[in-house]
Tab-separated table of C-alpha atoms in Angstrom:
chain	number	residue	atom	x	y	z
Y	363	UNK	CA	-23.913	2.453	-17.303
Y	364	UNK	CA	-21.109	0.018	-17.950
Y	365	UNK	CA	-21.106	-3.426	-15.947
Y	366	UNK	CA	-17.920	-3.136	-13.171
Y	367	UNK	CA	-18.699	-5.832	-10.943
Y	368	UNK	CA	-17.332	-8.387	-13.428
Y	369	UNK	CA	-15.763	-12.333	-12.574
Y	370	UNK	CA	-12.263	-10.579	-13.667
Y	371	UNK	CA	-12.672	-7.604	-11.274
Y	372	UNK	CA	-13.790	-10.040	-8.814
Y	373	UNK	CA	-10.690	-12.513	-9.403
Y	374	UNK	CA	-8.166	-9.323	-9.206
Y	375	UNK	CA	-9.850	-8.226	-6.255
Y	376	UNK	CA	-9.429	-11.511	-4.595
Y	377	UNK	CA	-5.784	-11.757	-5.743
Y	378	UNK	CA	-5.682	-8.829	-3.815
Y	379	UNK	CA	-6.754	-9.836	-1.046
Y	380	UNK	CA	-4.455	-13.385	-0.245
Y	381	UNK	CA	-1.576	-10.821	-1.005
Y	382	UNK	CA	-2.532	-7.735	1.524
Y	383	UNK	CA	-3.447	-10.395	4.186
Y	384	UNK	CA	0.261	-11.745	4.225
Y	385	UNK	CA	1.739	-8.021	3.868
Y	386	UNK	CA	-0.918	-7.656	6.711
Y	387	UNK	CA	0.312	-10.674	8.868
Y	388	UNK	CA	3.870	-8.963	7.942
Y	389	UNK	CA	2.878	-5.409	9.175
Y	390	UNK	CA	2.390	-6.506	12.804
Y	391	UNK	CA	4.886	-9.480	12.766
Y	392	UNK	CA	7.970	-8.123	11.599
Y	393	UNK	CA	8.421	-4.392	14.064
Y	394	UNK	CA	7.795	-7.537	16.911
Y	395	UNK	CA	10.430	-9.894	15.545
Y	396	UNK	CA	13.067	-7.826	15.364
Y	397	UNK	CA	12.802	-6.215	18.480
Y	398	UNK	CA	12.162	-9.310	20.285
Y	399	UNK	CA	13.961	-12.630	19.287
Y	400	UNK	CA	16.576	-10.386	17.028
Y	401	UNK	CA	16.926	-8.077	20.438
Y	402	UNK	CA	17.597	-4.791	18.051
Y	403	UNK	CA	16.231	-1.169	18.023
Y	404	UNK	CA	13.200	0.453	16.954
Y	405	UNK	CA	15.585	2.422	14.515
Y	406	UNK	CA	15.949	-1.323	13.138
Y	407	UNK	CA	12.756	-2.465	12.865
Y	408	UNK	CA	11.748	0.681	10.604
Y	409	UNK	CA	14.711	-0.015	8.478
Y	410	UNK	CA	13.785	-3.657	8.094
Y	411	UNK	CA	9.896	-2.826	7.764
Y	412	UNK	CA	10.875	-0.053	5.012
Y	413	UNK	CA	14.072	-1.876	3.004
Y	414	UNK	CA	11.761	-3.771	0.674
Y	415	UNK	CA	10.787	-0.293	-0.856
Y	416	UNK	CA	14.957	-0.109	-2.284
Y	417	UNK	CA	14.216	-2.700	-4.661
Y	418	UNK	CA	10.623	-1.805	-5.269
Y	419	UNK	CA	11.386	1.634	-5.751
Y	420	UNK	CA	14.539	0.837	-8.562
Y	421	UNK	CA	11.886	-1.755	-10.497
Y	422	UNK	CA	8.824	-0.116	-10.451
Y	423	UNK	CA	9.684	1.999	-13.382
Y	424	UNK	CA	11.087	-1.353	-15.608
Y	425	UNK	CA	7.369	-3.202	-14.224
Y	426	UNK	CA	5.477	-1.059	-15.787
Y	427	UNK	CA	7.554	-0.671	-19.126
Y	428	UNK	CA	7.377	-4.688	-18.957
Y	429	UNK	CA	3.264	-4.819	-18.112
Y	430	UNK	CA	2.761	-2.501	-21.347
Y	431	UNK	CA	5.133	-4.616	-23.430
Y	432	UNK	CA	4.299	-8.186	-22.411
Y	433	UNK	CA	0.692	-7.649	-20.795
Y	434	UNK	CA	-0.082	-7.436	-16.903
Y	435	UNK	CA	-1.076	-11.125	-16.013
Y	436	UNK	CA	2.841	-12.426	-16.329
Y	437	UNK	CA	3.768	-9.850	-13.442
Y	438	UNK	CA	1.039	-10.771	-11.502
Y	439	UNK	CA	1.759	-14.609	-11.408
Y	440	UNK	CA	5.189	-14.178	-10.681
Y	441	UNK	CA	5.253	-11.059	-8.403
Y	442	UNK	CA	2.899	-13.063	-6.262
Y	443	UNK	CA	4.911	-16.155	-6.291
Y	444	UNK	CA	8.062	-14.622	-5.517
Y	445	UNK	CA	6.429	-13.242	-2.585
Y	446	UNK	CA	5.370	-16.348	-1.056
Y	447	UNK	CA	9.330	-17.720	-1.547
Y	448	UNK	CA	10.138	-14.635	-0.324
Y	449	UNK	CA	7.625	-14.657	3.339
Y	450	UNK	CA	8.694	-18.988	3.466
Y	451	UNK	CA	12.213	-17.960	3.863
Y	452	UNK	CA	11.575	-15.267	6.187
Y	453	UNK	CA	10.986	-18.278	8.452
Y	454	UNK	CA	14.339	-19.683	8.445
Y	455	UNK	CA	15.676	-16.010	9.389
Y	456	UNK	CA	18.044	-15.575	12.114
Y	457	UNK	CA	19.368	-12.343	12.488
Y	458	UNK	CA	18.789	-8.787	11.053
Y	459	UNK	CA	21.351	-8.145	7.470
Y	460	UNK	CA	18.886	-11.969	6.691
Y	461	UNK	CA	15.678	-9.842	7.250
Y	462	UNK	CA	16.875	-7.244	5.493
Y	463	UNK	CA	17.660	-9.521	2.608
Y	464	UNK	CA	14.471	-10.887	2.082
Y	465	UNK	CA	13.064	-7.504	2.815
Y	466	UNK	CA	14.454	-6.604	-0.933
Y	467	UNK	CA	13.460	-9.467	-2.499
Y	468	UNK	CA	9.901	-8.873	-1.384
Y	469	UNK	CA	10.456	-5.140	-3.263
Y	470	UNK	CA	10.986	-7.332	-6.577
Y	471	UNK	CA	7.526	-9.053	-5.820
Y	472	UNK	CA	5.830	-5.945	-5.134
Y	473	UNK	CA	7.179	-4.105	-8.063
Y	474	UNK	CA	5.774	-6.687	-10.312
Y	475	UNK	CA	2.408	-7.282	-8.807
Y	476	UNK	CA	1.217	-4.003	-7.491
Y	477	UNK	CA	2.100	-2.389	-11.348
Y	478	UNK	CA	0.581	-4.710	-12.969
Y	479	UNK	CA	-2.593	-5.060	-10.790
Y	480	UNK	CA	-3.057	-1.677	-10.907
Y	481	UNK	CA	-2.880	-1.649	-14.933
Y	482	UNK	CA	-5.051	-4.585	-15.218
Y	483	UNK	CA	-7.637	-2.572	-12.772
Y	484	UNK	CA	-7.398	0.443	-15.069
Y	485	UNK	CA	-8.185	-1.996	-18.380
Y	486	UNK	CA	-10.936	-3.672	-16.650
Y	487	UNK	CA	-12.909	-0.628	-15.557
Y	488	UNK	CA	-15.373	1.368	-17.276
Y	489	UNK	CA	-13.592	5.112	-17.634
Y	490	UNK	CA	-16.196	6.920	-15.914
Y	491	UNK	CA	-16.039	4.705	-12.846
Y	492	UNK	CA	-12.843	4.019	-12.642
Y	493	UNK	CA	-12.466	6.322	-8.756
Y	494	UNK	CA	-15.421	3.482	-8.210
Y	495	UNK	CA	-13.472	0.852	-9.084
Y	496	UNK	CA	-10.300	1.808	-7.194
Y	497	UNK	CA	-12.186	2.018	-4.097
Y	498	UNK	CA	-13.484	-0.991	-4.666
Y	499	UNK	CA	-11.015	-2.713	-5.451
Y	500	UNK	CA	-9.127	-1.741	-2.654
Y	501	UNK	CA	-11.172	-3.185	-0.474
Y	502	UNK	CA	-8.969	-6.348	-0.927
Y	503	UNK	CA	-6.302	-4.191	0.150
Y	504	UNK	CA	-7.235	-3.049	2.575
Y	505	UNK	CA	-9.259	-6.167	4.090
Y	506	UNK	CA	-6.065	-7.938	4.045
Y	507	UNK	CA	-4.214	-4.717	6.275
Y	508	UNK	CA	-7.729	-5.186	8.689
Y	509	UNK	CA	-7.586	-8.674	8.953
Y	510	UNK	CA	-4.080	-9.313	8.549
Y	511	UNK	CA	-2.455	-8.146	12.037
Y	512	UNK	CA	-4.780	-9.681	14.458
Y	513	UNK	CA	-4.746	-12.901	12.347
Y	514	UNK	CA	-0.162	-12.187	12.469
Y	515	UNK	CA	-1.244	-11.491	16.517
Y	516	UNK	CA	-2.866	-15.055	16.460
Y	517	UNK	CA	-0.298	-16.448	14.470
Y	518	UNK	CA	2.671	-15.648	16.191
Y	519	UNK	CA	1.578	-16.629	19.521
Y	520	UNK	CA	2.144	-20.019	18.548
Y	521	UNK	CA	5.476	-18.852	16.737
Y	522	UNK	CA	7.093	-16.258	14.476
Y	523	UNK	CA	8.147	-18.882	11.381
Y	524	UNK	CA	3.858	-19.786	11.854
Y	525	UNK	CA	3.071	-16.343	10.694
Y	526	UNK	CA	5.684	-16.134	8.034
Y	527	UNK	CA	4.606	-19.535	6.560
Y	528	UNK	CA	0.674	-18.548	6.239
Y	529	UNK	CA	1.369	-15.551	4.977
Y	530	UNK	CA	3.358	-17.556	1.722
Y	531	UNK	CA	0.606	-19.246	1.347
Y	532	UNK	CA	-1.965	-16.474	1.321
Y	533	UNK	CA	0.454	-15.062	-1.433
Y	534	UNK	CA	0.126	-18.715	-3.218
Y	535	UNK	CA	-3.334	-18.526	-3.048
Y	536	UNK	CA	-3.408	-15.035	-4.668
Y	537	UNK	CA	-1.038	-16.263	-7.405
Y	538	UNK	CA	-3.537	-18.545	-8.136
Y	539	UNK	CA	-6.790	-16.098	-8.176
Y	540	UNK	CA	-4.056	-14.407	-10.756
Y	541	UNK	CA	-3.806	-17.196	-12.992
Y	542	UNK	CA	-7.490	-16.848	-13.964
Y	543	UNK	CA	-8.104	-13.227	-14.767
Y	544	UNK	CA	-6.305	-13.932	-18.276
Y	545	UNK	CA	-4.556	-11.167	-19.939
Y	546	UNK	CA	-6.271	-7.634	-19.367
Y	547	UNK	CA	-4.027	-5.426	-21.444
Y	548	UNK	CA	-2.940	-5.611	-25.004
Y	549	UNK	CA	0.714	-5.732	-25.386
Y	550	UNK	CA	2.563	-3.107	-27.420
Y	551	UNK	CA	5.781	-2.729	-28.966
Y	552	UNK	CA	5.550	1.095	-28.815
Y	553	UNK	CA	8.725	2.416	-27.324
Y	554	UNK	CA	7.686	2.981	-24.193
Y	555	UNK	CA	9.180	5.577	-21.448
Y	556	UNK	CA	10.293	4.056	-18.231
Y	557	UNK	CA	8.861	7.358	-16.222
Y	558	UNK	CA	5.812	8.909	-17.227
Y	559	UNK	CA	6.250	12.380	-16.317
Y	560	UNK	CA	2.511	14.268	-16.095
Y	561	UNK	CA	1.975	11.741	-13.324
Y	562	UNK	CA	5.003	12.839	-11.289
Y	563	UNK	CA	3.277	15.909	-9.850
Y	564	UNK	CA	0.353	13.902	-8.091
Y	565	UNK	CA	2.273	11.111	-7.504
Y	566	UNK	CA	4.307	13.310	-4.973
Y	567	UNK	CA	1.304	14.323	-3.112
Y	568	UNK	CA	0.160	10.434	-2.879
Y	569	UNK	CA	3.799	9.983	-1.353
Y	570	UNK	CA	3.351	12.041	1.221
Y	571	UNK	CA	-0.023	10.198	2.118
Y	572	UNK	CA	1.528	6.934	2.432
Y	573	UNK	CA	5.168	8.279	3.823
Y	574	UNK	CA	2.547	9.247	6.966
Y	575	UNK	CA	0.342	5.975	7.483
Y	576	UNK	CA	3.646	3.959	6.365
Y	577	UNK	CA	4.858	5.403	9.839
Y	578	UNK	CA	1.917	4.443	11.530
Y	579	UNK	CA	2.038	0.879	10.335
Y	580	UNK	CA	5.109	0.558	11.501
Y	581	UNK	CA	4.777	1.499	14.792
Y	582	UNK	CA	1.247	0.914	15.871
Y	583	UNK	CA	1.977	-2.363	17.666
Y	584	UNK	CA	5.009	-0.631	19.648
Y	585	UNK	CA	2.556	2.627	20.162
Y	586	UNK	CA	-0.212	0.443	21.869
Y	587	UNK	CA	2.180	-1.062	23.874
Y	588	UNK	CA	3.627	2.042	25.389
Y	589	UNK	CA	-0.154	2.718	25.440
Y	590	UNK	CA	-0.914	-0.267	27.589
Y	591	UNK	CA	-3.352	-1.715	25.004
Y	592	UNK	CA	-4.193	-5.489	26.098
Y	593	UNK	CA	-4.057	-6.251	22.400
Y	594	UNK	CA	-1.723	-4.105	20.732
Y	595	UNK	CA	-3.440	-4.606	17.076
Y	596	UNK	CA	-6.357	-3.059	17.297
Y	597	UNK	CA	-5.244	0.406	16.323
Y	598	UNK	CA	-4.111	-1.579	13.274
Y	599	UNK	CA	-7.341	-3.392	12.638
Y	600	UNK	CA	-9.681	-0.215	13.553
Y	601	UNK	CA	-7.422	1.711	10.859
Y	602	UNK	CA	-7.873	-0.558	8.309
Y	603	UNK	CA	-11.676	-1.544	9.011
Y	604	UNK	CA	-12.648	1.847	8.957
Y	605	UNK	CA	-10.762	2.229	5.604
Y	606	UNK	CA	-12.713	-1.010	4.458
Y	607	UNK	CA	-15.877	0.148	5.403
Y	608	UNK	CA	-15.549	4.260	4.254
Y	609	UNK	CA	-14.484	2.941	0.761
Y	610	UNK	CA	-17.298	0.800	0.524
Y	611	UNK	CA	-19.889	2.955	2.046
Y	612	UNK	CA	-18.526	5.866	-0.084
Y	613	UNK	CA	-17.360	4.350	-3.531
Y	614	UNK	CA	-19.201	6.947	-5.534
Y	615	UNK	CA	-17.682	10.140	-4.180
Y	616	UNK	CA	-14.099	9.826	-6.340
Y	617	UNK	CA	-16.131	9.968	-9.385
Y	618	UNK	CA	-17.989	13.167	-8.221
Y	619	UNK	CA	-15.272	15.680	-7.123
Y	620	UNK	CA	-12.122	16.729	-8.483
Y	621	UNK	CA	-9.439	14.794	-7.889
Y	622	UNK	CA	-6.511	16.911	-6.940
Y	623	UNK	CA	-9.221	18.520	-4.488
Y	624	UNK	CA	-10.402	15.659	-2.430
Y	625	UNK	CA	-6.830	14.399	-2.187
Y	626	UNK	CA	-5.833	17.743	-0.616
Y	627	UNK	CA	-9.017	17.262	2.042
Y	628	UNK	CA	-7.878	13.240	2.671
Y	629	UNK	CA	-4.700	14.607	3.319
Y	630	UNK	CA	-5.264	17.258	6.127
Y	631	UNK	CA	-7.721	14.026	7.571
Y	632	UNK	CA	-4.705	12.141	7.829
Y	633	UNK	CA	-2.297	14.604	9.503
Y	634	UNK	CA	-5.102	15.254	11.903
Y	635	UNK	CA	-5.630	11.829	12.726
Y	636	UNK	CA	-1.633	10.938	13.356
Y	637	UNK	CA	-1.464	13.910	15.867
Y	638	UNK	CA	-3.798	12.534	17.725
Y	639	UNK	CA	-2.275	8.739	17.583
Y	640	UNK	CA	0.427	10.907	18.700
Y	641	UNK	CA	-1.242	12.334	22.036
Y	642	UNK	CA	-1.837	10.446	25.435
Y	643	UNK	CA	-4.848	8.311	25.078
Y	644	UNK	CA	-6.407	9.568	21.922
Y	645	UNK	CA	-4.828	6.522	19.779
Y	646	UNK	CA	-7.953	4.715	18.885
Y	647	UNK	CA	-9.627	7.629	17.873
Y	648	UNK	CA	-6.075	8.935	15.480
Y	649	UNK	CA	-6.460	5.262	14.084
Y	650	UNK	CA	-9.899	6.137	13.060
Y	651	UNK	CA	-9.504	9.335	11.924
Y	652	UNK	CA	-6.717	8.413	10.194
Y	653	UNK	CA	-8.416	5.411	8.407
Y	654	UNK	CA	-10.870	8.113	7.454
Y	655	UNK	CA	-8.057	9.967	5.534
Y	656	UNK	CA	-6.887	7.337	3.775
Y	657	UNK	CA	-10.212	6.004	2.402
Y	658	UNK	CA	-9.748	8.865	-0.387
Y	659	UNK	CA	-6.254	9.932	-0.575
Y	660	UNK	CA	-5.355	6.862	-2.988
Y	661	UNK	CA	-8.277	6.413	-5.393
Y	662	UNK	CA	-8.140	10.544	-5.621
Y	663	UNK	CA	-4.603	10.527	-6.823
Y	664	UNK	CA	-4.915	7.473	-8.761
Y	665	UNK	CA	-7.633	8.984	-10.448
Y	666	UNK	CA	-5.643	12.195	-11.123
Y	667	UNK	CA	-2.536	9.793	-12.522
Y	668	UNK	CA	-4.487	7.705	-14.636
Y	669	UNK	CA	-6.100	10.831	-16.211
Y	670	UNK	CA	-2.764	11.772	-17.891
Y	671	UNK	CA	-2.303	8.351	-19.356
Y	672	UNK	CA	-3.357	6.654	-22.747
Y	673	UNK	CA	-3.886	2.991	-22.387
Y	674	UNK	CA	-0.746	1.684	-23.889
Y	675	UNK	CA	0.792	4.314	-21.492
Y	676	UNK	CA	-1.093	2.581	-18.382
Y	677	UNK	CA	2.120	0.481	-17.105
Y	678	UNK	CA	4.458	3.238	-17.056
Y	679	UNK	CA	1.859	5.907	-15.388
Y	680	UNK	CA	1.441	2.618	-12.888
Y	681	UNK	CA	5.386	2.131	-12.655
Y	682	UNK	CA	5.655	5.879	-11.414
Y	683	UNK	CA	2.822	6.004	-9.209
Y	684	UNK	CA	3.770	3.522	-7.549
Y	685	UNK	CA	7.614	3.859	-7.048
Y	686	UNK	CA	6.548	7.439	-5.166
Y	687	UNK	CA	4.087	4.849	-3.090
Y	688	UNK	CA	8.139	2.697	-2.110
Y	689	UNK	CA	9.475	6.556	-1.524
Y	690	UNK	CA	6.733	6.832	0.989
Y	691	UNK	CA	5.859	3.561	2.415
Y	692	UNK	CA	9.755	2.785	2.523
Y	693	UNK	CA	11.107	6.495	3.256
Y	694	UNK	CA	8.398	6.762	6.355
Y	695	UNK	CA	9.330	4.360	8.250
Y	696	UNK	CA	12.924	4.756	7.686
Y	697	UNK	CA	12.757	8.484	8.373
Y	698	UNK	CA	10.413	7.824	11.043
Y	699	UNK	CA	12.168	5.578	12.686
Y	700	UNK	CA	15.143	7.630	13.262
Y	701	UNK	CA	12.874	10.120	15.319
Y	702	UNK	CA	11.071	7.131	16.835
Y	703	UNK	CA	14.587	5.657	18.694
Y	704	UNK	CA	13.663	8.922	20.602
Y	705	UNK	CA	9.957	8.972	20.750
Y	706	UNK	CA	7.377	7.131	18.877
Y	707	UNK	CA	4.760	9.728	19.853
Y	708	UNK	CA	7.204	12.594	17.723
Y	709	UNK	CA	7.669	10.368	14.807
Y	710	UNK	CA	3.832	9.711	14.754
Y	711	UNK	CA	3.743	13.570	14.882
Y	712	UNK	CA	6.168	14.457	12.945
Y	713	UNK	CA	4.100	11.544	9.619
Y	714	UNK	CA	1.762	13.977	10.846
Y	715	UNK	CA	3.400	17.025	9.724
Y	716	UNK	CA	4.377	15.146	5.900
Y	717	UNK	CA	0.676	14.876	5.746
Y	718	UNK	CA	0.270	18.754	5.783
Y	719	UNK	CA	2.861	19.446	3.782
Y	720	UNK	CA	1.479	17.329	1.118
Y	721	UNK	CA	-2.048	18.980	1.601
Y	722	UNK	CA	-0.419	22.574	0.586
Y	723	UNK	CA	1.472	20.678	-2.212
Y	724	UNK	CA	-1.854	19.391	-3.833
Y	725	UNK	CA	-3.927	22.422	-3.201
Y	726	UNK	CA	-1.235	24.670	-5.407
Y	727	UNK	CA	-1.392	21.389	-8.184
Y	728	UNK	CA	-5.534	21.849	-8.108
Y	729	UNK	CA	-5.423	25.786	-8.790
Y	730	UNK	CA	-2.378	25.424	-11.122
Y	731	UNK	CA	-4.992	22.526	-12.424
């Protein structure tokens, strides 16, 4: 069996991980800030926590043409260092159309490094564990979302521009993990599509995924608040802990079943879970459940993308993957937020709802499959 555990895998992974922990600090600092010191509306703070995915969503397609045509590792250094200016200046921030601002230039970043980490991934892992190496891999992901809030809990307690300026450096720190993975991909001057189209048809499914926990993220903090949690991030950490731990516990499993199959599964797991974040006093146990969900809904539709792509073809299969990951993370809380200036527990219900919608979506992809 191919070697996965390599220094590169472990240098990407790490990358990974200084960048998720600032998106992390982000997560729980940014719903807080601009319903506190900015003194706007939940309907506000989902619009702020989702604009980054406008920019994301219009470059994703040109990253990945880019990380096939001039390799993945200059994306990576400057996706992650444009994030860091982006998070510093977040800290001089004083009122909401500011936020929103830097809220797009953080897209740019994150079209730039999550393409091209997820191409480099795909180079560095043997085919027949790549659904291992995702989940993997993720960890650093995911890690960062764990540890991330309570650390942007900490953080801001002392003060807001605090938070924002640790998490620029976590996102200098993974800029510098990304300097030392070297070049994963081999550059082609193929003419290249900016959308590649057999990966549309999962990628919509994966949407749906993330369109549901993006709405969670975004209002966790303000759910455990209405809660009466003492420390309103620990549905956030318990989601993304049990995420960490599932993924590592169960690596194997995305290699073993059929893609589109398990992603349908993962996806019913996740609309059960936000119904019950959505009912009185069951939020812990939704976060869990949730987390649960979540653990194979991306490395199963990854795995179903990347299966329809060629290696010079790895970028642009990235690039659309992941501008239907903006649509969701972005469009979530967005549309979420509209139903949460109402009620946060209908707009948890309602991410809940997506979630089963995208379940019947994959199951007629896997018998059509």
């Amino acid at each position: 069996m191919a070697r996965l555990l390599t220094p590169r895998f472990a240098l990407l992974t790490a990358a990974d991980l200084g960048y998720f922990t600032a998106m992390g600090i982000a997560v729980y600092a940014l719903p807080l800030y601009v319903t506190g010191p900015l003194h706007s509306t939940n309907a506000a703070a989902g619009l702020a926590f989702g604009a980054f995915a406008i920019s994301a969503l219009l470059l994703r397609p040109f990253a990945g043409r880019l990380t096939d045509r001039i390799g993945r590792r200059p994306l990576l250094l400057g996706g992650t260092a444009l994030a860091a200016t982006s998070l510093a200046l977040t800290a001089l921030a004083a009122d909401l159309p500011t936020i929103i601002a830097l809220r797009l230039l953080l897209g740019v970043a994150e079209a730039a490094f999550f393409v091209a980490a997820f191409a480099a991934l795909v180079d560095i892992a043997p085919p027949d564990r790549l659904g291992e190496a995702l989940s993997l891999n993720s960890l650093g992901l995911y890690l960062g979302l764990a540890a991330g809030p309570p650390l942007g809990e900490v953080l801001t307690q002392r003060s807001f521009p605090t938070a924002w300026m640790t998490a620029a450096v976590l996102c200098l720190a993974a800029t510098a993990a990304s300097a030392f993975i070297g070049e994963t991909g081999t550059p082609t001057t193929t003419n290249t599509k900016l959308i590649h189209r057999p990966a549309i048809a999962p990628s919509i499914a994966l949407c749906t995924s993330l369109a549901a926990a993006g709405g969670f993220l975004a209002f966790a903090a303000l759910r455990a608040q209405e809660e009466g949690l003492e420390n309103t991030s620990l549905p956030l950490f318990l989601y993304g802990a049990t995420v960490v731990v599932s993924r590592a516990a169960f690596a194997k499993i995305p290699d073993r079943l059929p893609p589109l199959r398990l992603g349908a599964v993962a996806l019913a797991v996740i609309a059960a879970g936000l119904v019950l974040t959505a009912t009185p006093h069951t939020l812990i146990a939704g976060s869990v459940v949730l987390g649960l969900g979540v653990t194979f809904s991306t490395p199963a539709f990854f795995a179903a993308v990347f299966a329809t792509a060629e290696p010079h073809q790895r970028g642009a299969a990235s690039g659309t993957a992941s501008a239907f990951i903006d649509i969701g993370l972005g469009g979530g809380p967005i549309l979420l937020g509209v139903v949460a200036n109402a009620s946060i527990p209908a707009a948890l219900a309602t991410g809940g709802a997506l979630a089963a919608a995208g379940c019947l979506w994959t199951l007629r992809l896997h018998r059509a499959h």
